[in-house]
PDB file of C-alpha atoms in Angstrom:
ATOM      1  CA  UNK A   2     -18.313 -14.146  -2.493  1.00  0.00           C
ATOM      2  CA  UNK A   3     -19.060 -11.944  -5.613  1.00  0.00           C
ATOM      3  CA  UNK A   4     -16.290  -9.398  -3.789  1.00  0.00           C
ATOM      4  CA  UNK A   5     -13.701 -12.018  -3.179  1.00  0.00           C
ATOM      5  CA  UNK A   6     -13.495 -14.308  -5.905  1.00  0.00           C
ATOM      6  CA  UNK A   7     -11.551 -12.385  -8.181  1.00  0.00           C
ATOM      7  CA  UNK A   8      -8.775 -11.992  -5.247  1.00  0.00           C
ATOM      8  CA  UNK A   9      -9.064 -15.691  -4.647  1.00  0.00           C
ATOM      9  CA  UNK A  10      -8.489 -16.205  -8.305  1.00  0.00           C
ATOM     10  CA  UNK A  11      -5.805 -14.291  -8.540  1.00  0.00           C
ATOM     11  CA  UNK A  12      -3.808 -15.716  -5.579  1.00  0.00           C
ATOM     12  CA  UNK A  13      -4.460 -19.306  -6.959  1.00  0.00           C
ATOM     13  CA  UNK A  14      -2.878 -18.368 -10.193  1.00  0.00           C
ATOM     14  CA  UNK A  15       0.428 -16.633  -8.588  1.00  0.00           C
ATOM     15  CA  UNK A  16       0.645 -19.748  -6.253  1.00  0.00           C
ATOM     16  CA  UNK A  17       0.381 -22.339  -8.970  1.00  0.00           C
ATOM     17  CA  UNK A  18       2.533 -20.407 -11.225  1.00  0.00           C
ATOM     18  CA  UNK A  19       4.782 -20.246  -7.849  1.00  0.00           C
ATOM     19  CA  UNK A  20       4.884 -24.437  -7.667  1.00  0.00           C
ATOM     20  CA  UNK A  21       5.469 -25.039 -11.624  1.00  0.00           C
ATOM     21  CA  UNK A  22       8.391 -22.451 -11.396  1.00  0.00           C
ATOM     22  CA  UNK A  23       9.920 -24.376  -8.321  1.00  0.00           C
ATOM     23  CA  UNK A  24       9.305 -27.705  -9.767  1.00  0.00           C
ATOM     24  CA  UNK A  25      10.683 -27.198 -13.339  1.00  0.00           C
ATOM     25  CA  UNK A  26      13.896 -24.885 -12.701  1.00  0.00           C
ATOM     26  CA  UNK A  27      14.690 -26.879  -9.512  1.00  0.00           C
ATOM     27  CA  UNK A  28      16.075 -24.059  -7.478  1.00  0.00           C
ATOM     28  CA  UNK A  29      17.029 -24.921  -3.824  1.00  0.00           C
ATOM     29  CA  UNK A  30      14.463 -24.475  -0.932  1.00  0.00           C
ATOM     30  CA  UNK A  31      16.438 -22.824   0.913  1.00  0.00           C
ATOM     31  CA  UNK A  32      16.272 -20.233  -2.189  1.00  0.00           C
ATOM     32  CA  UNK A  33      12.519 -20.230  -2.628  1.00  0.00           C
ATOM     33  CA  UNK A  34      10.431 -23.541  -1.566  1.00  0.00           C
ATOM     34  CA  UNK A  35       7.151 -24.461  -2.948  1.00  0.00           C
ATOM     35  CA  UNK A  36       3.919 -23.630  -1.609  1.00  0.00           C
ATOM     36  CA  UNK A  37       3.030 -27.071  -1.011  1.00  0.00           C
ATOM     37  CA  UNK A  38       6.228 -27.306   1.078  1.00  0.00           C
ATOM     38  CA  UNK A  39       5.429 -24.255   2.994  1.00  0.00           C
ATOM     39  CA  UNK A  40       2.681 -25.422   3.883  1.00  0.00           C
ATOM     40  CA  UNK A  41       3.823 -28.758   4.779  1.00  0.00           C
ATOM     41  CA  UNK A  42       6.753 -27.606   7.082  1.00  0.00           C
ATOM     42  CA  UNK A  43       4.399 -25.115   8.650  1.00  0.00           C
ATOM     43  CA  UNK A  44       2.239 -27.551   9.534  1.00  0.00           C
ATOM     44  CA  UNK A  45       4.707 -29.571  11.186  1.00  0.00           C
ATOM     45  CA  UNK A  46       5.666 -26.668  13.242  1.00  0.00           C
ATOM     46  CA  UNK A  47       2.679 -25.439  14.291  1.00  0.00           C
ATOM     47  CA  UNK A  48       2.456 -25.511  17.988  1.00  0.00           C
ATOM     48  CA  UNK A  49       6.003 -23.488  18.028  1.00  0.00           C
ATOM     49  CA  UNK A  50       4.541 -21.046  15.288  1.00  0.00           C
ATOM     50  CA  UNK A  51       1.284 -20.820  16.994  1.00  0.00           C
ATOM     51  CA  UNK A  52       2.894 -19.941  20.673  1.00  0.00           C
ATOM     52  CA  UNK A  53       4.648 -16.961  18.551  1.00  0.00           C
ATOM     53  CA  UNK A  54       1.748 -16.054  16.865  1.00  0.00           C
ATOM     54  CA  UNK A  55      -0.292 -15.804  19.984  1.00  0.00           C
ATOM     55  CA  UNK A  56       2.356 -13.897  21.234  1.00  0.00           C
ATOM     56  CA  UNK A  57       2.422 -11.166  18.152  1.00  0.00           C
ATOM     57  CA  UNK A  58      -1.360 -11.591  18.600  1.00  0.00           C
ATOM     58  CA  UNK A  59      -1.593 -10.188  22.220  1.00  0.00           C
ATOM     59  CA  UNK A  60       0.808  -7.783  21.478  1.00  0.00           C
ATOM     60  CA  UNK A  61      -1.036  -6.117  18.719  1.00  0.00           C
ATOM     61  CA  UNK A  62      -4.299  -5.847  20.262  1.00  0.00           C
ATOM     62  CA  UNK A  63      -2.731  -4.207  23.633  1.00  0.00           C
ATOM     63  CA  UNK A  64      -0.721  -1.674  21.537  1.00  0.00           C
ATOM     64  CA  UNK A  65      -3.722  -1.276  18.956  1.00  0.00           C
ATOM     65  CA  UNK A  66      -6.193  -0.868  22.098  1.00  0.00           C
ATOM     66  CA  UNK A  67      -3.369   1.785  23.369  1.00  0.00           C
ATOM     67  CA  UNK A  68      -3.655   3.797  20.285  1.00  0.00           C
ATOM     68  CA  UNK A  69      -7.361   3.467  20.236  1.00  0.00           C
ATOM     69  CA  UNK A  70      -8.107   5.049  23.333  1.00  0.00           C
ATOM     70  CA  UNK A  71      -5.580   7.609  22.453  1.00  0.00           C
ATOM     71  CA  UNK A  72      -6.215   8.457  19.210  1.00  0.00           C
ATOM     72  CA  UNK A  73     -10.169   9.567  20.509  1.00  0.00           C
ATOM     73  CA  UNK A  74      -9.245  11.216  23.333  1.00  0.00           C
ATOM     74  CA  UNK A  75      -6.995  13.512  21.737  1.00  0.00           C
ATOM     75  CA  UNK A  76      -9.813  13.607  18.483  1.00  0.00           C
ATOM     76  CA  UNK A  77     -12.310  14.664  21.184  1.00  0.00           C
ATOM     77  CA  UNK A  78     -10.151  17.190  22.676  1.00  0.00           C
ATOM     78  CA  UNK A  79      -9.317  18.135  18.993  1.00  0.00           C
ATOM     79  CA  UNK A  80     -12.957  19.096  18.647  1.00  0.00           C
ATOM     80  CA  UNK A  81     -14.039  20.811  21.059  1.00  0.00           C
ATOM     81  CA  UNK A  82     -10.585  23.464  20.849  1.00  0.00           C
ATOM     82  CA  UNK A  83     -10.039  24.875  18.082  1.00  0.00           C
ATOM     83  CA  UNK A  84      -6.557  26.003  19.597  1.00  0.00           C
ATOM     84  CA  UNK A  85      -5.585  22.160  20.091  1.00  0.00           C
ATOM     85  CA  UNK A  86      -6.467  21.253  17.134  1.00  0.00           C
ATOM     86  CA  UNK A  87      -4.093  23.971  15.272  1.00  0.00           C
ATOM     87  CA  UNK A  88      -1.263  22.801  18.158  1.00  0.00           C
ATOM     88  CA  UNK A  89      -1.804  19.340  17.909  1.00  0.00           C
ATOM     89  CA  UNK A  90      -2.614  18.204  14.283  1.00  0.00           C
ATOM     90  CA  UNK A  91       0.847  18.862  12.506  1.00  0.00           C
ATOM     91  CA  UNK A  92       2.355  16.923  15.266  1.00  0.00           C
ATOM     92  CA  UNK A  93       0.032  14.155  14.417  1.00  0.00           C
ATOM     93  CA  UNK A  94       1.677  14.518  11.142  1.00  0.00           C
ATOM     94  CA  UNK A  95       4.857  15.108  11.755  1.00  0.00           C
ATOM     95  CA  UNK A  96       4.510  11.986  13.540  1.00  0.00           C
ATOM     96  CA  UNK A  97       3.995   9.889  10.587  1.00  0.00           C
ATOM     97  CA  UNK A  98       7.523  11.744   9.160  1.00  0.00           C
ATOM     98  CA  UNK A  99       9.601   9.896  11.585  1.00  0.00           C
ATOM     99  CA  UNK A 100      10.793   6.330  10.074  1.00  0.00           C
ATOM    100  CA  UNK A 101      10.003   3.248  11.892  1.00  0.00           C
ATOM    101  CA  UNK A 102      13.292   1.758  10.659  1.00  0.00           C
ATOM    102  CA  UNK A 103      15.190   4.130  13.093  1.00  0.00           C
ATOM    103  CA  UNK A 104      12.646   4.519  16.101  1.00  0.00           C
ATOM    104  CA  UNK A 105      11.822   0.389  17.036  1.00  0.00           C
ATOM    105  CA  UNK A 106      15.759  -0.113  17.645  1.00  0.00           C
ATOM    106  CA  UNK A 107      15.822   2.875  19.698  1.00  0.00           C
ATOM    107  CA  UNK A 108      12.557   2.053  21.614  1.00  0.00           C
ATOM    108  CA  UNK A 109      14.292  -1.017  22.704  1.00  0.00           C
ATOM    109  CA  UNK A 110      17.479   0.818  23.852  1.00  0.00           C
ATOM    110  CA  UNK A 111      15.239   2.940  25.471  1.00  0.00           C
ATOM    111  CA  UNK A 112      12.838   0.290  27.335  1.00  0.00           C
ATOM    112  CA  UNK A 113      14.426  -2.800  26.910  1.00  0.00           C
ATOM    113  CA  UNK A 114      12.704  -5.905  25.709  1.00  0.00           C
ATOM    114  CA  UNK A 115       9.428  -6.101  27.500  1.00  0.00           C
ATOM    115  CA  UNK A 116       6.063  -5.115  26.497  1.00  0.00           C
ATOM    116  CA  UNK A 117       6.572  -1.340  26.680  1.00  0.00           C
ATOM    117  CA  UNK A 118       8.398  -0.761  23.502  1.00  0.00           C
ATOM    118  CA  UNK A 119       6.563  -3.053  21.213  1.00  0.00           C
ATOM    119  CA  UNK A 120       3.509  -1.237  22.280  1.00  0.00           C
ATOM    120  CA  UNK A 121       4.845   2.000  21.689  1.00  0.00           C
ATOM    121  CA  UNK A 122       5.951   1.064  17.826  1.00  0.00           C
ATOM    122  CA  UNK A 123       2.435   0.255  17.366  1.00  0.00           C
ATOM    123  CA  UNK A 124       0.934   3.063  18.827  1.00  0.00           C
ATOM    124  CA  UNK A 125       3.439   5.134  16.457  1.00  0.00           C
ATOM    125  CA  UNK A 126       2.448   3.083  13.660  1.00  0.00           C
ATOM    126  CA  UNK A 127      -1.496   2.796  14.075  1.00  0.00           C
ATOM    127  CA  UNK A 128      -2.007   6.647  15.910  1.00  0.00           C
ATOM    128  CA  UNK A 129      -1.995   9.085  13.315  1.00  0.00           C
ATOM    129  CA  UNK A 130      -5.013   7.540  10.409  1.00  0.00           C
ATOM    130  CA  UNK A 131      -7.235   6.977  13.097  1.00  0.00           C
ATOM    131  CA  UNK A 132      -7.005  10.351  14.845  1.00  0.00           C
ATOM    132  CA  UNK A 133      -7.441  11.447  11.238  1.00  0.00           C
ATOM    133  CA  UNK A 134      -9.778   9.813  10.468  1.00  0.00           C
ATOM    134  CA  UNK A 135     -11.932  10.850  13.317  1.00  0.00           C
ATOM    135  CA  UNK A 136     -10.731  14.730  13.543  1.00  0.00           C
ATOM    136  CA  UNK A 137     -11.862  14.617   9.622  1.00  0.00           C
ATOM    137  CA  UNK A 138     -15.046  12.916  10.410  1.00  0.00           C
ATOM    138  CA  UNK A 139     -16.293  15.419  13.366  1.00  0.00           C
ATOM    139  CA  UNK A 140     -15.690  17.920  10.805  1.00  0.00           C
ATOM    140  CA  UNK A 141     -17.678  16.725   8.145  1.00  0.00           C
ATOM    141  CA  UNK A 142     -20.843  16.807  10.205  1.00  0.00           C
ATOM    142  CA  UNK A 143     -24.070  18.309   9.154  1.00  0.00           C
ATOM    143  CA  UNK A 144     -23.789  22.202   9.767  1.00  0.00           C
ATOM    144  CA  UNK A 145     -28.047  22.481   9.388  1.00  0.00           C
ATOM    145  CA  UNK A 146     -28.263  19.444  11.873  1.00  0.00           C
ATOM    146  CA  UNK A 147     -26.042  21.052  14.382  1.00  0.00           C
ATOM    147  CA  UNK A 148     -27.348  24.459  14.287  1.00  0.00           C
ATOM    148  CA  UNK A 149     -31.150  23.236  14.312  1.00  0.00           C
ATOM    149  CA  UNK A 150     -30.110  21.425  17.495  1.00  0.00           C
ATOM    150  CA  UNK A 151     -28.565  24.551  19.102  1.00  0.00           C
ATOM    151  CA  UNK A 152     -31.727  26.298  18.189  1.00  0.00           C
ATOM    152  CA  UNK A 153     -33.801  24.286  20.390  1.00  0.00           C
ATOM    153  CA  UNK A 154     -31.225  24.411  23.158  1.00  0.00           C
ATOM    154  CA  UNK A 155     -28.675  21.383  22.725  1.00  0.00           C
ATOM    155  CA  UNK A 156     -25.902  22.002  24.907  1.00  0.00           C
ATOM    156  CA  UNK A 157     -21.979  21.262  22.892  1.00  0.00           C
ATOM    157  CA  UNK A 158     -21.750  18.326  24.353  1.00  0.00           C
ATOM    158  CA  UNK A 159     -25.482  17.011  23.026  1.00  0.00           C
ATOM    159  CA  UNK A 160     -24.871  18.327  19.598  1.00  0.00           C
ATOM    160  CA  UNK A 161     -20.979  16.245  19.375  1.00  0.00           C
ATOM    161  CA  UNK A 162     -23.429  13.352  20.697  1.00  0.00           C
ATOM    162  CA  UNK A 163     -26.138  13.522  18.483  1.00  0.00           C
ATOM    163  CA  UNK A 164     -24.850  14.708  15.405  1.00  0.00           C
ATOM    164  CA  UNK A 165     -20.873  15.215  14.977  1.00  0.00           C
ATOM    165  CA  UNK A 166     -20.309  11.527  16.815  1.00  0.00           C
ATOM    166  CA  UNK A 167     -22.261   9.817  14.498  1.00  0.00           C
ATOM    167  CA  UNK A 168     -21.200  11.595  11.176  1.00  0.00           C
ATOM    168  CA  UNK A 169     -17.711  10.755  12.016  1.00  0.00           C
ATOM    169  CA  UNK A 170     -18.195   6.927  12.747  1.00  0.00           C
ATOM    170  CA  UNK A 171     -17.796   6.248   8.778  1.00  0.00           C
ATOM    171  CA  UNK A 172     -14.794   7.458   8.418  1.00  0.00           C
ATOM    172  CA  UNK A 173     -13.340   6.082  11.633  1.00  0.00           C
ATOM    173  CA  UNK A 174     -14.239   2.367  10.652  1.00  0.00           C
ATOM    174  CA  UNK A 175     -12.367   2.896   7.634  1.00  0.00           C
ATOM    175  CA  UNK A 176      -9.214   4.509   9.208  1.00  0.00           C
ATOM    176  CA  UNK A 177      -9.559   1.483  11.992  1.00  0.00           C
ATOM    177  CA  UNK A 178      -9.242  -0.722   9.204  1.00  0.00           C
ATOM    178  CA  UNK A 179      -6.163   0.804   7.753  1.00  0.00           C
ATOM    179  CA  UNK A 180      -4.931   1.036  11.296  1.00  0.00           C
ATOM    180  CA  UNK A 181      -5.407  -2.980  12.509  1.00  0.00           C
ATOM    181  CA  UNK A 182      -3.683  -3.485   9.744  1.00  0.00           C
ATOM    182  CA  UNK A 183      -0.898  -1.565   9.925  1.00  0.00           C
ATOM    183  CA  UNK A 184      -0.954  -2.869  14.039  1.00  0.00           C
ATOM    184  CA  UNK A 185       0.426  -6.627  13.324  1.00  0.00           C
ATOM    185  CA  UNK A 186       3.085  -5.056  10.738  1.00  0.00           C
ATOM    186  CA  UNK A 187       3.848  -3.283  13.588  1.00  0.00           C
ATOM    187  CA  UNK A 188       4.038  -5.738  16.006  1.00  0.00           C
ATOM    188  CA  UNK A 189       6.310  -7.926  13.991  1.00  0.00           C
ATOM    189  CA  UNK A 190       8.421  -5.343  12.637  1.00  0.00           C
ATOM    190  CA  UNK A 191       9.120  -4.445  16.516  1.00  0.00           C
ATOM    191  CA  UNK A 192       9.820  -7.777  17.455  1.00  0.00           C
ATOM    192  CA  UNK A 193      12.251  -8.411  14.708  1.00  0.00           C
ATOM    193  CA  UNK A 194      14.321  -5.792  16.370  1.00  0.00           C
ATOM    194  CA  UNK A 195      14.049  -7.518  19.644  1.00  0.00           C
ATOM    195  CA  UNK A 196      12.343  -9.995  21.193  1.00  0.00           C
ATOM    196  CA  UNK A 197      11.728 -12.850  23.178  1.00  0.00           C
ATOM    197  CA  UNK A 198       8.928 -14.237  21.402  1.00  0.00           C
ATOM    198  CA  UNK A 199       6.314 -13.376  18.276  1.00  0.00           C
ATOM    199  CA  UNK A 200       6.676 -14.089  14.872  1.00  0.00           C
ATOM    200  CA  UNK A 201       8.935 -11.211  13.750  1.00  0.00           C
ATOM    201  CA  UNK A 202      11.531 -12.966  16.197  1.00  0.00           C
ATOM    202  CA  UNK A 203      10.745 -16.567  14.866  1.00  0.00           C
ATOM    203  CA  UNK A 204      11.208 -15.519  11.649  1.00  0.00           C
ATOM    204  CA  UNK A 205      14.737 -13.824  12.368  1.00  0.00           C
ATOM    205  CA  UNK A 206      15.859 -16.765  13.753  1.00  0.00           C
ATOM    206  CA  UNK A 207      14.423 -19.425  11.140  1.00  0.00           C
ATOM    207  CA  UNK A 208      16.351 -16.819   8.597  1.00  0.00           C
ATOM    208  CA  UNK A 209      19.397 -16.882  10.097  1.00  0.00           C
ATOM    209  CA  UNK A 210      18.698 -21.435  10.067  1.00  0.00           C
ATOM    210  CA  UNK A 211      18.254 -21.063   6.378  1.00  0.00           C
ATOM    211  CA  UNK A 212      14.782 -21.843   6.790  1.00  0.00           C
ATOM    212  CA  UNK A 213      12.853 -19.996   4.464  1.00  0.00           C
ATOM    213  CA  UNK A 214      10.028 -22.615   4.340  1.00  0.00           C
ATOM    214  CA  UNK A 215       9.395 -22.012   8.124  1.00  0.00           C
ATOM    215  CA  UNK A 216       9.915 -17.774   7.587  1.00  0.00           C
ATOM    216  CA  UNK A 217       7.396 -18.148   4.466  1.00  0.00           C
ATOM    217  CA  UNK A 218       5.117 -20.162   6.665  1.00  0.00           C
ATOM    218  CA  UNK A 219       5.310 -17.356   9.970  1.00  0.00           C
ATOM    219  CA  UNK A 220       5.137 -14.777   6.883  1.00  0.00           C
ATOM    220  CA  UNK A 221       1.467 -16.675   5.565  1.00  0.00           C
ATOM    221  CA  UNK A 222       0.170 -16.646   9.333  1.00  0.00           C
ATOM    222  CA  UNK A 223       0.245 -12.925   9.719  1.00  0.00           C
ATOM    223  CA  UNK A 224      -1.140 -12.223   6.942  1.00  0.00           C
ATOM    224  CA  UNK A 225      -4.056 -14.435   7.882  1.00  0.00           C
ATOM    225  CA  UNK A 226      -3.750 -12.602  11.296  1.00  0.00           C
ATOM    226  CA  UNK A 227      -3.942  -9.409   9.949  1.00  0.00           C
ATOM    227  CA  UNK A 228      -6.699 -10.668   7.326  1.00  0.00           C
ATOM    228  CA  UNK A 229      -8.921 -11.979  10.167  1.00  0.00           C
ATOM    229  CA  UNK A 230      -8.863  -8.422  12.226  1.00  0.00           C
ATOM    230  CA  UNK A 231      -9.621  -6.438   8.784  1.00  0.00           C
ATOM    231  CA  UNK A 232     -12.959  -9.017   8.731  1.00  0.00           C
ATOM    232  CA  UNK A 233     -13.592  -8.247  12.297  1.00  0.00           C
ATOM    233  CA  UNK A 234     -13.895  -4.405  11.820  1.00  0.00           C
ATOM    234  CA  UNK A 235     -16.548  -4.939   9.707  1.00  0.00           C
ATOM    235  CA  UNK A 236     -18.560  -7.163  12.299  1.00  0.00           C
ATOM    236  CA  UNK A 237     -17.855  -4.471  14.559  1.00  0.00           C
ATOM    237  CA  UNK A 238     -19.501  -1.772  12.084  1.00  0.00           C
ATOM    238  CA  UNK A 239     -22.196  -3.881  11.830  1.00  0.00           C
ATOM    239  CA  UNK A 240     -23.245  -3.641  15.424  1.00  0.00           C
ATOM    240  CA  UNK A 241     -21.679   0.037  16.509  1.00  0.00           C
ATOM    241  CA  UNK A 242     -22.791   1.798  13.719  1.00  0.00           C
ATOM    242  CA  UNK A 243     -24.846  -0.095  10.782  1.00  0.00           C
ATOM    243  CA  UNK A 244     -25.623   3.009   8.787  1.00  0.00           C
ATOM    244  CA  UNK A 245     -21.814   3.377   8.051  1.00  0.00           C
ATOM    245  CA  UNK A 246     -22.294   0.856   5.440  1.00  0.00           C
ATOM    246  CA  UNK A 247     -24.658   2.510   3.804  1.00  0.00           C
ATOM    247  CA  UNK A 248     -22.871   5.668   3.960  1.00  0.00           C
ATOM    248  CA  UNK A 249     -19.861   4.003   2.360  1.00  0.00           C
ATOM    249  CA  UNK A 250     -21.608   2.334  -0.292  1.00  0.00           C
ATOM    250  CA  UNK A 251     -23.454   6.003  -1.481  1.00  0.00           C
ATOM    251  CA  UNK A 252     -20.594   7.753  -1.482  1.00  0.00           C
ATOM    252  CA  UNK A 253     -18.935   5.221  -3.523  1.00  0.00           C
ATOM    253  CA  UNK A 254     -21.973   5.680  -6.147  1.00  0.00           C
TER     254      UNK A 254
END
């Protein structure tokens, strides 16, 4: 709570000042509606904003798991070749040079409105810090550790196990966290473009109504979306790897 408060301050001042601004210069909601009628209206829609949400939901964690998988199978392979990595790492980056803007339209050109393209936009989006993240953190293992183990006969494969797997599991949580986030940004950007359902396509459509109460209200549920996966990372530290904490917090001072 120590952590938080201060953020939860802060938010409660910008949304009061938000109401009192609304309320005394009497600008139009269709202009900029008060929090309490945000709230209100998106309350009164919430079984149609909760169907899109579940959809943007779904949708990010099978293009997050996508990149997931992918982004440690090519870190693995990364590892152990020190040919791959020098062939594959500046594509990684270059990667993160092309804009997002200009690939999701094309990506539904491409593959049409399904769950193919959406998936690939966050795979784009969400790929590169966690292959990073993880090429960085095999790298940063313990040289002595490694080398004692090879001394007393540990194969390549024990000492990435024993040593270089764990070392890197710090710095993978926090890229994962960067990454989930970046996933339902993602998601919604790509279904702005096109889409059948999800947020990003509700809110389109409640723009293009004049709603801005009801896009505000979509706009407040992913970031509670993406809010809730950030939290979950850290439960999933907790259990995978609970010395990452501590790892954080000393090199933090």
């Amino acid at each position: 709570m120590r952590r938080v408060a201060p953020a939860l301050a802060a938010v409660a001042v910008l949304v009061a000042i938000w109401q009192i601004y609304v309320e005394v210069s009497g600008i139009r909601p269709q202009l900029l509606p008060s929090p309490v009628r945000v709230v209100e209206q998106g309350w009164a829609h919430r079984a149609e904003i909760g169907t899109h949400a579940a959809a943007t939901l779904q949708v990010t964690l099978i293009g997050f798991g996508v990149s997931l998988v992918l982004a440690w199978a090519l870190a693995i392979l990364v590892d152990f070749s020190p040919a791959l990595r020098r062939a594959f790492v500046p594509l990684f980056v270059a990667s993160q040079t092309l804009p997002i803007i200009a690939i999701a339209p094309l990506m539904i050109i491409w593959f049409g409105f399904g769950l193919l393209p959406k998936v690939l936009v966050i795979a784009l989006v969400t790929f590169f810090p966690m292959a990073i993240g993880l090429i960085e953190g095999f790298a940063a293992a313990d040289r002595e550790a490694g080398a004692l183990l090879r001394s007393m006969g540990a194969s390549r494969r024990q000492v990435f196990r024993y040593v270089r797997l764990p070392s890197a599991l710090p710095r993978f949580f926090t890229a994962l966290r960067i990454g989930i986030t970046y996933a339902v940004v993602g998601a919604v950007f790509a279904e702005y473009v096109g889409a059948s359902q999800g947020l990003g396509i509700y809110m389109n459509l409640q723009k293009n109504s004049f709603r801005t109460d009801l896009v505000l209200a979509a706009v407040l549920v992913t970031a509670l979306i993406s809010i809730a996966l950030y939290l979950l990372t850290f439960a999933v530290e907790r259990v995978v790897a609970p010395w990452a904490r501590a790892e954080n917090r000393n090199s933090r001072g």
